[in-house]
Short mmCIF file of C-alpha atoms and ligand atoms in Angstrom, two decimals:
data_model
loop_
_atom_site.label_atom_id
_atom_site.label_comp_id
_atom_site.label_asym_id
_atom_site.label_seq_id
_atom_site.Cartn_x
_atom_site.Cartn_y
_atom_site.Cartn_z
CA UNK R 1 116.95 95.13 113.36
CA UNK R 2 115.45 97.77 111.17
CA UNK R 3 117.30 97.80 107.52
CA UNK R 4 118.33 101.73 106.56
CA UNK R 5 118.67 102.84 103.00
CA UNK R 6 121.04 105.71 102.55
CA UNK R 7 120.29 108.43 99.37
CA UNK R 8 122.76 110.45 98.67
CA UNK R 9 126.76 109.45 99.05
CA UNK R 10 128.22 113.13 99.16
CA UNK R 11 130.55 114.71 101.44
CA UNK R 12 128.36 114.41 104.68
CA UNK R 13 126.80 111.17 103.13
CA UNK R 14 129.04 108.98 102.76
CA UNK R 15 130.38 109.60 106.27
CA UNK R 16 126.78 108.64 107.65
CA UNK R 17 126.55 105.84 105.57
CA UNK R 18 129.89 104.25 107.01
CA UNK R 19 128.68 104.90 110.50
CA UNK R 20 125.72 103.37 109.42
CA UNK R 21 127.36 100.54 107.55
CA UNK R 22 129.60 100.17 111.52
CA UNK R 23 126.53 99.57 113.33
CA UNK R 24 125.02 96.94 111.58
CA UNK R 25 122.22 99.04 110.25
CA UNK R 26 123.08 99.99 106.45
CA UNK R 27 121.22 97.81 104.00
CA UNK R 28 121.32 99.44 100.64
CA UNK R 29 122.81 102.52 99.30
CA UNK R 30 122.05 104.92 96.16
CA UNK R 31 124.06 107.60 94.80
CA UNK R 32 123.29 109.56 91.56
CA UNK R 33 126.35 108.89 90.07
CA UNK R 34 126.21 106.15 90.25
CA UNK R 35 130.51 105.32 90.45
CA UNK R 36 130.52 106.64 93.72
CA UNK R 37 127.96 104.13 95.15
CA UNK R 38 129.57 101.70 93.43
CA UNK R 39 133.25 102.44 94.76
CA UNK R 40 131.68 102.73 98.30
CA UNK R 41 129.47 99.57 98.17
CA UNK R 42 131.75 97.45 96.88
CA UNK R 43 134.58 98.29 99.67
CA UNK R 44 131.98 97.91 101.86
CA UNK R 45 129.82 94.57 100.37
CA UNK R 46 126.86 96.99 100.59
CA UNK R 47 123.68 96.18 98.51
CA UNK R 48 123.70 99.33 95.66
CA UNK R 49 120.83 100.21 94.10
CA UNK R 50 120.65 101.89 90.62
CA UNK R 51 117.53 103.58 92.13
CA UNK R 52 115.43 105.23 94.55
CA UNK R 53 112.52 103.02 93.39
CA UNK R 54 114.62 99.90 93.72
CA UNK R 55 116.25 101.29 97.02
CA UNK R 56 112.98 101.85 98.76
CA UNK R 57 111.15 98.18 98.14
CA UNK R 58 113.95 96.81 100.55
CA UNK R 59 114.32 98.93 103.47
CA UNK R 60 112.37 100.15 106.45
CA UNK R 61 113.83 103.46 106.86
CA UNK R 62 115.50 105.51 104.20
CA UNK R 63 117.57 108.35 104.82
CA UNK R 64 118.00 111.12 102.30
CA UNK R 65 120.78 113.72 102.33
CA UNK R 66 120.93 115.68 99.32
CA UNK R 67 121.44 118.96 97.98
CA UNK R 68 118.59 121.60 97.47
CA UNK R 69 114.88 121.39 97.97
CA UNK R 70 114.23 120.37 94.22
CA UNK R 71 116.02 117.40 95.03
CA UNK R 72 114.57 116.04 97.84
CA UNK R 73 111.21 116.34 96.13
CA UNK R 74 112.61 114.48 92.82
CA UNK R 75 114.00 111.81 95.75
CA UNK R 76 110.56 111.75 97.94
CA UNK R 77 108.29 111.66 94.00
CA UNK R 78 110.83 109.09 93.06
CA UNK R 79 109.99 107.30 96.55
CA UNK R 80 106.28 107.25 96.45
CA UNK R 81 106.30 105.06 93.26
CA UNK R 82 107.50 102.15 95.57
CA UNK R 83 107.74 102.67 99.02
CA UNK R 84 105.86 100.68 101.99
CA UNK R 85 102.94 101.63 104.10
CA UNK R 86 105.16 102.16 107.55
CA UNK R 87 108.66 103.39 106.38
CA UNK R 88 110.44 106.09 107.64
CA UNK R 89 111.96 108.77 105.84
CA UNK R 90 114.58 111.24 107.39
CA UNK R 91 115.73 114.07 105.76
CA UNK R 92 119.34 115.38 106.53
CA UNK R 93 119.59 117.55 103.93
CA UNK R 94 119.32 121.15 104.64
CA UNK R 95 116.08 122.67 102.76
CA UNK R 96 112.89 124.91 103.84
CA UNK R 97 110.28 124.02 106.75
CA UNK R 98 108.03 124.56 103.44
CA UNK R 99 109.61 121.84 101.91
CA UNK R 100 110.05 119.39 104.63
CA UNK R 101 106.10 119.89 104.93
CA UNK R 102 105.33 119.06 101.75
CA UNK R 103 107.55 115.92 101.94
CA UNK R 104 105.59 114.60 104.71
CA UNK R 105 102.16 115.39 103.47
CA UNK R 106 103.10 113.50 99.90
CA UNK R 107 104.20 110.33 102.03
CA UNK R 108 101.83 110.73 104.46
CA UNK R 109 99.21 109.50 101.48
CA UNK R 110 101.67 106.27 101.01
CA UNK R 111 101.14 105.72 105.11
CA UNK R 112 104.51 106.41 105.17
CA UNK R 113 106.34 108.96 108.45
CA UNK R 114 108.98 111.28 107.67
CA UNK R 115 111.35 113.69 110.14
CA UNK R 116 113.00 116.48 108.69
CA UNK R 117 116.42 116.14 110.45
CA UNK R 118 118.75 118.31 108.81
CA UNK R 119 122.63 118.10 110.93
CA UNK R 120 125.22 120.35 112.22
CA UNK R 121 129.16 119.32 112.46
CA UNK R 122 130.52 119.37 109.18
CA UNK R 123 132.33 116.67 107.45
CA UNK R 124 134.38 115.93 110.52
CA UNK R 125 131.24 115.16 112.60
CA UNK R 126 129.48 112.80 109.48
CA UNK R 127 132.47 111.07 109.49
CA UNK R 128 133.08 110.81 113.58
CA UNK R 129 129.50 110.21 113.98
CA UNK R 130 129.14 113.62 116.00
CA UNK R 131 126.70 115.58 114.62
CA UNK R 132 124.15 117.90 116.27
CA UNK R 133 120.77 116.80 114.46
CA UNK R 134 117.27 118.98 114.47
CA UNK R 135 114.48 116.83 114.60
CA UNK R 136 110.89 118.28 113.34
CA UNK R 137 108.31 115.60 113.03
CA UNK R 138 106.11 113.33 115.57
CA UNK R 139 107.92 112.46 118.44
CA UNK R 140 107.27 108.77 118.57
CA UNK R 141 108.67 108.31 114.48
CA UNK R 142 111.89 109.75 116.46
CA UNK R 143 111.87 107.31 119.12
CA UNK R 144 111.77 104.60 116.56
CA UNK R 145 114.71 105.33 114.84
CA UNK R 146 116.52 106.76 117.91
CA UNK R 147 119.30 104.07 117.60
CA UNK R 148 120.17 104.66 114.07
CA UNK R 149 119.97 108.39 114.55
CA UNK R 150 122.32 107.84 117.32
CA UNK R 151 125.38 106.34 115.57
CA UNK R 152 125.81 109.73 113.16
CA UNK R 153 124.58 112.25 116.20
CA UNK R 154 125.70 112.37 119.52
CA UNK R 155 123.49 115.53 120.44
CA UNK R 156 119.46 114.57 118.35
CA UNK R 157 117.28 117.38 120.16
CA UNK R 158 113.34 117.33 119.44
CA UNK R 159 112.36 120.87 118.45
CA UNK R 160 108.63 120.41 117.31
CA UNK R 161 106.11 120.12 114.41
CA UNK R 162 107.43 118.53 111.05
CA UNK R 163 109.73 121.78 109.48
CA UNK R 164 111.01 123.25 112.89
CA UNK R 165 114.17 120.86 112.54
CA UNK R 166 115.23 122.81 109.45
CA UNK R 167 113.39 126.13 110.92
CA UNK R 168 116.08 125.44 113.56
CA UNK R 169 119.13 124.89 110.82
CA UNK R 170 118.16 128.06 109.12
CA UNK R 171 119.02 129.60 112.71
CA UNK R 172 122.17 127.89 112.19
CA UNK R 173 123.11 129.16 108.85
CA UNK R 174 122.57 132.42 109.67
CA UNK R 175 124.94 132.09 112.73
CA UNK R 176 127.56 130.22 110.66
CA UNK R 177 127.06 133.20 108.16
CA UNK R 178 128.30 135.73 111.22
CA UNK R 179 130.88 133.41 112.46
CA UNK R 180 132.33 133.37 109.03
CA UNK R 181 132.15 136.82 108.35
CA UNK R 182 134.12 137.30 111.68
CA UNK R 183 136.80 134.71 111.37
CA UNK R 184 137.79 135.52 107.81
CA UNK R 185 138.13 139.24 108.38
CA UNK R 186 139.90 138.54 111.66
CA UNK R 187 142.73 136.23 110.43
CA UNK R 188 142.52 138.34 107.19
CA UNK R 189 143.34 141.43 109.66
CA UNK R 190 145.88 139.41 111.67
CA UNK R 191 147.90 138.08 108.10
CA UNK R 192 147.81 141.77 107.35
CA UNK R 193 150.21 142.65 110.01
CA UNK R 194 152.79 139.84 109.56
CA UNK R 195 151.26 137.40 113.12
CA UNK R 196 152.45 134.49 113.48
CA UNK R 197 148.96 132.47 112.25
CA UNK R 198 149.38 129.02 114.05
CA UNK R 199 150.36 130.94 117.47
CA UNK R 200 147.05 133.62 116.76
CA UNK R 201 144.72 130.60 116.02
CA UNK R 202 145.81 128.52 118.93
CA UNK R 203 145.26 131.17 121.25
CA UNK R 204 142.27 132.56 120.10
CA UNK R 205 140.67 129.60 120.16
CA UNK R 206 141.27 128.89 124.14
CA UNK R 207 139.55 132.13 124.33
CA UNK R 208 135.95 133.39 124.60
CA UNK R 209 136.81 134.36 121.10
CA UNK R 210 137.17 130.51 119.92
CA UNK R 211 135.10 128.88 118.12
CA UNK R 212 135.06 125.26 115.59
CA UNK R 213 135.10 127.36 112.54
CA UNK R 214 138.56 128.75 113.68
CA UNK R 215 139.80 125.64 115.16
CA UNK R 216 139.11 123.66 111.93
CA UNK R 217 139.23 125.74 108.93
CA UNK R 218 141.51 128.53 110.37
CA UNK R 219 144.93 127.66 109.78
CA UNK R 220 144.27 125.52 105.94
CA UNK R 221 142.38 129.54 104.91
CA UNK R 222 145.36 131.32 105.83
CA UNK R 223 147.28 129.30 103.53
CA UNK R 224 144.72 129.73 100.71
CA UNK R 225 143.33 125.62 101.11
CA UNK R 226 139.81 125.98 101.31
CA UNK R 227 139.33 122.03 100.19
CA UNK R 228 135.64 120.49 100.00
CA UNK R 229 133.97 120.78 103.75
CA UNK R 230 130.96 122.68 103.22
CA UNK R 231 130.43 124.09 99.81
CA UNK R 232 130.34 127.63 99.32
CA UNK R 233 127.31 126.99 96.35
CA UNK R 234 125.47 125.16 99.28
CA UNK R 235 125.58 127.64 101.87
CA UNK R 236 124.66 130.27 99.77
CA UNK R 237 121.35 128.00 98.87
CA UNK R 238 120.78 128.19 102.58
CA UNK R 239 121.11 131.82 103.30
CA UNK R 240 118.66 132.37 100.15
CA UNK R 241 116.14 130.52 102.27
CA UNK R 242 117.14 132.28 105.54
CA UNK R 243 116.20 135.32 103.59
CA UNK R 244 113.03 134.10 102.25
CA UNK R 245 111.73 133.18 106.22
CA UNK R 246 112.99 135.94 107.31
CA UNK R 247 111.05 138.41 104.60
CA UNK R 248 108.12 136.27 106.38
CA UNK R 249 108.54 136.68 109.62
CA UNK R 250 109.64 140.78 109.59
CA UNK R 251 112.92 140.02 110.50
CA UNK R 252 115.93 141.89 108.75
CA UNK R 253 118.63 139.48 107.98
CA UNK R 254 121.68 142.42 106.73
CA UNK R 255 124.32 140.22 107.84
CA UNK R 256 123.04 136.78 106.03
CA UNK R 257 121.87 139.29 102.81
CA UNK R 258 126.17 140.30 102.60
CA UNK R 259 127.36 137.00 103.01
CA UNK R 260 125.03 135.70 100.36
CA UNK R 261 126.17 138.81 98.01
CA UNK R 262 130.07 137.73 98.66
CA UNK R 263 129.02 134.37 98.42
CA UNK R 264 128.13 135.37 95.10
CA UNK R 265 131.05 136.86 93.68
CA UNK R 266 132.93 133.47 94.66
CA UNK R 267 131.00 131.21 93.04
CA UNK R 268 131.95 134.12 89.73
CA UNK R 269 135.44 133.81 90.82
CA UNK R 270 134.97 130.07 90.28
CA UNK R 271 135.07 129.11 94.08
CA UNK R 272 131.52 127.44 94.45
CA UNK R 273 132.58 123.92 95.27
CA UNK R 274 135.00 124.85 97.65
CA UNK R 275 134.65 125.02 101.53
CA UNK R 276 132.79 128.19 102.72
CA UNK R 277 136.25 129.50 104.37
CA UNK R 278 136.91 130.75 101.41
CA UNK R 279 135.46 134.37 101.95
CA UNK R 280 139.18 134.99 103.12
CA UNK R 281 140.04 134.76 99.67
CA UNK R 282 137.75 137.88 99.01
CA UNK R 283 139.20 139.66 102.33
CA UNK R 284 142.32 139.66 101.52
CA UNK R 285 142.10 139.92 97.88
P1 NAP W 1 127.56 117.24 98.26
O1 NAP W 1 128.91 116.76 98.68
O2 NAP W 1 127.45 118.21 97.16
O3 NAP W 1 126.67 115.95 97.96
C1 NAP W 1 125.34 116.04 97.51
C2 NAP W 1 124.79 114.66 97.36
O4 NAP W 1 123.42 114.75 96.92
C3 NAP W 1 125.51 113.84 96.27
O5 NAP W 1 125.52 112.48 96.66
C4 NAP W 1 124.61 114.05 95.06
O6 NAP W 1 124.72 113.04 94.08
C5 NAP W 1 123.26 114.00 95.73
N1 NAP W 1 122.19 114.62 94.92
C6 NAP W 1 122.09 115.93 94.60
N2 NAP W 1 120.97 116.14 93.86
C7 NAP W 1 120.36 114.94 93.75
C8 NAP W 1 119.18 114.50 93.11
N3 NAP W 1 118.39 115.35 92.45
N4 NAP W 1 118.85 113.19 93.18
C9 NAP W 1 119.65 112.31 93.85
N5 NAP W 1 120.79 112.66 94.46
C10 NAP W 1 121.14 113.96 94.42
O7 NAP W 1 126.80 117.94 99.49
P2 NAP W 1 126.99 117.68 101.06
O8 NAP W 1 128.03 118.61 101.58
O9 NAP W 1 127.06 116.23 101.33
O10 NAP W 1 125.59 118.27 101.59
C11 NAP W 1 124.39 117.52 101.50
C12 NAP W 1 123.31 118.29 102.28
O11 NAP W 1 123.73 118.42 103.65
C13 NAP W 1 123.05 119.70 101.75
O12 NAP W 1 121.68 120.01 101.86
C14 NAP W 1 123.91 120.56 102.67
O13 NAP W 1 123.41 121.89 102.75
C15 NAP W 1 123.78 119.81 103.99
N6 NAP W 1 124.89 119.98 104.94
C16 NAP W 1 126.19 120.01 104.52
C17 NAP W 1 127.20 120.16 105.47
C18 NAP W 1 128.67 120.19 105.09
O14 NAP W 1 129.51 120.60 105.92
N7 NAP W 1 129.05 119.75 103.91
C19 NAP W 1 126.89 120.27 106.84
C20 NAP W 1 125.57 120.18 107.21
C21 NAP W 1 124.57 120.04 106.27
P3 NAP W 1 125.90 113.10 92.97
O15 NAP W 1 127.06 112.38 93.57
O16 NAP W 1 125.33 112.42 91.79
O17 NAP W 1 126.18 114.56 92.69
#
């Protein structure tokens, strides 16, 4: 059985790394801080290591998921000083098609194969094993690591060439942008005019109108919880590189550009590390 390393114990993390851990596949984990791979490993009698160089001697496929772009290339650098000829990196972090290119060409020197295999689902799916992952990267590194993948993804669609997997997420964020936008005003809207919330929310969302962001974030916004799902400091990272390919490509992004700008007077109101619902704060300020 191959032995996975897991970088990066966050809130999508440490969900894959249990599903991992439930299959038989998790070998060794690293966190940053390092208390949280401790607390984790130790429930779980998981091999911690106190770092990426250590991590990667012992494992035959390491998966990252961390925050920006400069981290995955301080993770991948960090990687190259020990890794195997033959290991497999995935990367579930969200980042650039730039920078999931340049991770693969700096392991490809070490003979090493990496996937850029950022996920969709939010904390509910890490931690259900549900995701939807987007795989960029040669087709037969996927089949390889098919099994693993498939214990934290129950939909893992090939798009292409190493960088369309997060090419594809970008598409994402943008529509997550949108569906924000349009549930937060909406509810914002329906709060405005006394509705019951729990009756609007549970019919809207049997409707052609419904949608997971409603159905799982709806009801805690309206009551001004907006607790730790996805991060309002992360998506914003994301729509700044949704901007960037779409400058490249001659695409206007105006929708993505004001959710970025609203994400930005959050994170000044102090609401960066919570959940991206929390534009209804600013809608109904
Ligand atoms: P998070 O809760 O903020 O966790 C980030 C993780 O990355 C932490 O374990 C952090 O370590 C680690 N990290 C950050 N910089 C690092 C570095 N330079 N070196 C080593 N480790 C580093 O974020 P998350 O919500 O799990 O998101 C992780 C990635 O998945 C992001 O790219 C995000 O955009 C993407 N994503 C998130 C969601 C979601 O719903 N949350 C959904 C899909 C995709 P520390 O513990 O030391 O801070």
């Amino acid at each position: 059985m191959l032995k996975v390393g897991m970088i990066g114990l966050g809130a999508m993390g440490e969900g894959m790394a249990k599903n991992l851990d439930k299959a038989g596949f998790l070998n060794t984990i690293y966190n940053r801080t390092t208390e949280k791979a401790q607390d984790f490993g130790h429930k779980l009698n998981i091999h911690i290591s106190l770092s990426v160089e250590e991590l990667a001697k012992n494992v035959d496929v390491i998966c990252v998921c961390v925050s920006r772009d400069t981290d995955v290339f301080e993770v991948i650098h960090a990687l190259t000083k020990t890794i195997r000829p033959n290991t497999i990196v995935i990367d579930m972090s969200t980042v650039s098609s730039h920078t999931a290119k340049q991770a693969a060409a700096i392991l490809a020197v070490y003979g090493v194969d990496f996937l850029d295999a950022p996920v969709s689902g939010g904390v509910e799916g890490a931690n259900k094993g549900t995701l939807a992952m987007m795989i960029g990267g040669n087709l037969s590194v996927l089949e390889k690591v098919r099994p693993i993948l498939e214990v934290m993804a129950t939909r893992i669609v090939h798009i292409g060439d190493t960088g369309t997997g997060q090419a594809t997420k970008a598409v994402n964020q943008i529509m997550a942008a949108g569906i924000n936008q349009a549930v937060t005003e909406a509810l914002a809207f329906a709060k405005a005019q006394h509705l019951p919330m729990e009756k609007i929310i549970d019919v809207i969302s049997n409707g052609a109108a419904g949608n997971w962001f409603l159905q799982n974030r709806g009801l805690a916004m309206t009551n001004g919880n907006y607790p730790a799902g996805f991060k309002v400091k992360l998506h914003h990272k994301d729509l700044e590189i949704c901007e960037e390919m779409g400058e490249n490509v001659g695409v206007s992004l105006s929708l993505t550009t004001q959710t970025r700008l609203d994400y930005e007077l959050l994170i000044a109101d102090g609401f960066g590390d919570c959940d991206i619902s929390a534009l209804y704060h600013l809608k109904v300020k």
